[in-house]
Amino acid sequence: MSAWSVDLRGRIGELTLDVRFESSAAVTALIGPNGAGKSTLLRVLAGAALPIEGRVRIAGEPMIDTAQRLALPAEQRRVGYLPQGLALFPHLSVLQNVAFGCSDLSTARRLLERVGCAALESRAPAQLSGGEAQRVALARALATEPHALLLDEPLAALDVAHRRTLRAFLAELLAERARPTLLVSHDARDVRALAGHAVVLERGRVVQQGTLAELERAPATEFVAELLGAV
Amino acid sequence: MTPPLRFSAALGGLLLALLLLPIATLVLTSSPAAIARGLAHPLAGQALWLSARTTLLSLLIVIALGTPLALWLARARGRTSALLQAAVELPIVLPPAVLGLALLLAFGRRGPFGPALESIGIALPFSTAAVVLAQTIVCAPFYVQAARVGLQAIDPDLVLVARTLGASRRGAFLRVTLPLAMPALLTGAALAWARALGEFGATLLFAGSLPGRTQTLPLAIYGALESDVDAARAIALVLCGVAFILLTLLRALAARKAP
């Protein structure tokens, strides 16, 4: 059974999305240049109401099937979503953020401890450093025990040292419990460390997909060659 | 102070004096006894009560209908949205007398909607309902505009994340959108209420100035001026006090909004 089975078409603003891919890997990397449609695709998968047609199955569960008039609302998808800007609720404390979806403070506290942010629970999101905010947002996404994860550049905006620590931590966290994860990244090191399969998106279309070894052996575009050859 | 700055201060000070002198005169030349006498005037009490009732009702109508409109405008894109926004802002730039005349022509006895309303027993012109309608129209843009700007500033990912965490559409609105937009909504409501309270021109043309029925505070000032200057002054002072409280509230809100 595929972790991700995606077949979508649609025009969203300036972007024409035409995406087809399947992946059985626990973690699938979604890579591509800026403006390729990666974040838009993640929003569609998370449940944003955007004009789109086609089918999406996550771990075999149908999420979207426009032919059957199915578009599961976001709250029923059980998909954890970590957007690029993190979207921590600015009016709530760190603890309230993490407990937003589980309304169980002990679960929220346990997760904050797990991500190493237990001491920050009463802080406002604005008072967190980049790395702390990233960890808190991750804890919040995990609090509802989602069946799948959508991570939009979870390691962006971090300095090299923090990036390395958080990458190791994320790898550990993702290995802890296998659940389909789609990870957007611009960094070959993240892709190598975390993902088994990669899907390359350019101008709204999938231009290549496969294991990292396959991509390295025969990069389909300049972008792929440059990204994977960079390290 | 450098010479150019001194020059700016001198010119700016002149304008500031023009802004404040009349109000200062109004406040400083009133004695407590004269105010008490003025407020005891029958017109003052009636107008105060009428203004309180009508402005509160207009504000409630504007919030109930204006919040959904602002939500819609905040999400709309393209040319239609620009046209809708211009339509909403129209009452801000149109002279109130024009609005009053337009209301009279539309809902008056011989207007296109007059006979239909009359057939179900409603005669709008020169009624308290006409006061509310005039206030609603002139004050709605202030609320809708502030609410739209506030709602547009909210990152759509905040709402989407809330939904993925299990919140329904309504739940995400109540727990995320509404609290984040609240300073903007309150600012808009305060501005709209101030505008409704000060409404004069459209009300005079469409509703007239009937004591107890359509004579609101600004119309009562105008009415009392001929017979009892103390009453006019007392009513004006009441409006000044309300304006001062609103201004303080707005500044507090703005300060809270700024990080």
mmCIF file with all atom_site columns, N, CA and C in Angstrom, chain A residues 22 42 80 149 200 209 222 229:
data_model
loop_
_atom_site.group_PDB
_atom_site.id
_atom_site.type_symbol
_atom_site.label_atom_id
_atom_site.label_alt_id
_atom_site.label_comp_id
_atom_site.label_asym_id
_atom_site.label_entity_id
_atom_site.label_seq_id
_atom_site.pdbx_PDB_ins_code
_atom_site.Cartn_x
_atom_site.Cartn_y
_atom_site.Cartn_z
_atom_site.occupancy
_atom_site.B_iso_or_equiv
_atom_site.pdbx_formal_charge
_atom_site.auth_seq_id
_atom_site.auth_comp_id
_atom_site.auth_asym_id
_atom_site.auth_atom_id
_atom_site.pdbx_PDB_model_num
ATOM 1  N N  . GLU A 1 22  ? 3.457  8.456  -6.617  1.00 0.00 ? 22  GLU A N  1
ATOM 2  C CA . GLU A 1 22  ? 3.173  7.425  -5.620  1.00 0.00 ? 22  GLU A CA 1
ATOM 3  C C  . GLU A 1 22  ? 4.448  7.234  -4.835  1.00 0.00 ? 22  GLU A C  1
ATOM 4  N N  . LEU A 1 42  ? 1.224  21.053 -0.413  1.00 0.00 ? 42  LEU A N  1
ATOM 5  C CA . LEU A 1 42  ? 1.082  20.676 0.991   1.00 0.00 ? 42  LEU A CA 1
ATOM 6  C C  . LEU A 1 42  ? -0.220 21.216 1.579   1.00 0.00 ? 42  LEU A C  1
ATOM 7  N N  . GLY A 1 80  ? -0.977 15.879 10.279  1.00 0.00 ? 80  GLY A N  1
ATOM 8  C CA . GLY A 1 80  ? -0.280 16.949 10.985  1.00 0.00 ? 80  GLY A CA 1
ATOM 9  C C  . GLY A 1 80  ? 0.397  17.857 9.982   1.00 0.00 ? 80  GLY A C  1
ATOM 10 N N  . LEU A 1 149 ? 2.177  13.127 8.231   1.00 0.00 ? 149 LEU A N  1
ATOM 11 C CA . LEU A 1 149 ? 2.759  14.442 8.532   1.00 0.00 ? 149 LEU A CA 1
ATOM 12 C C  . LEU A 1 149 ? 3.129  15.180 7.254   1.00 0.00 ? 149 LEU A C  1
ATOM 13 N N  . VAL A 1 200 ? 10.405 15.330 -7.370  1.00 0.00 ? 200 VAL A N  1
ATOM 14 C CA . VAL A 1 200 ? 10.874 16.649 -7.786  1.00 0.00 ? 200 VAL A CA 1
ATOM 15 C C  . VAL A 1 200 ? 9.758  17.389 -8.505  1.00 0.00 ? 200 VAL A C  1
ATOM 16 N N  . GLN A 1 209 ? 10.926 11.316 -10.037 1.00 0.00 ? 209 GLN A N  1
ATOM 17 C CA . GLN A 1 209 ? 10.725 10.743 -8.704  1.00 0.00 ? 209 GLN A CA 1
ATOM 18 C C  . GLN A 1 209 ? 11.478 9.432  -8.608  1.00 0.00 ? 209 GLN A C  1
ATOM 19 N N  . GLU A 1 222 ? 18.446 20.213 -14.405 1.00 0.00 ? 222 GLU A N  1
ATOM 20 C CA . GLU A 1 222 ? 19.600 20.919 -13.847 1.00 0.00 ? 222 GLU A CA 1
ATOM 21 C C  . GLU A 1 222 ? 19.432 21.117 -12.341 1.00 0.00 ? 222 GLU A C  1
ATOM 22 N N  . GLY A 1 229 ? 24.152 17.342 -6.184  1.00 0.00 ? 229 GLY A N  1
ATOM 23 C CA . GLY A 1 229 ? 25.592 17.395 -6.389  1.00 0.00 ? 229 GLY A CA 1
ATOM 24 C C  . GLY A 1 229 ? 26.264 18.383 -5.463  1.00 0.00 ? 229 GLY A C  1
#
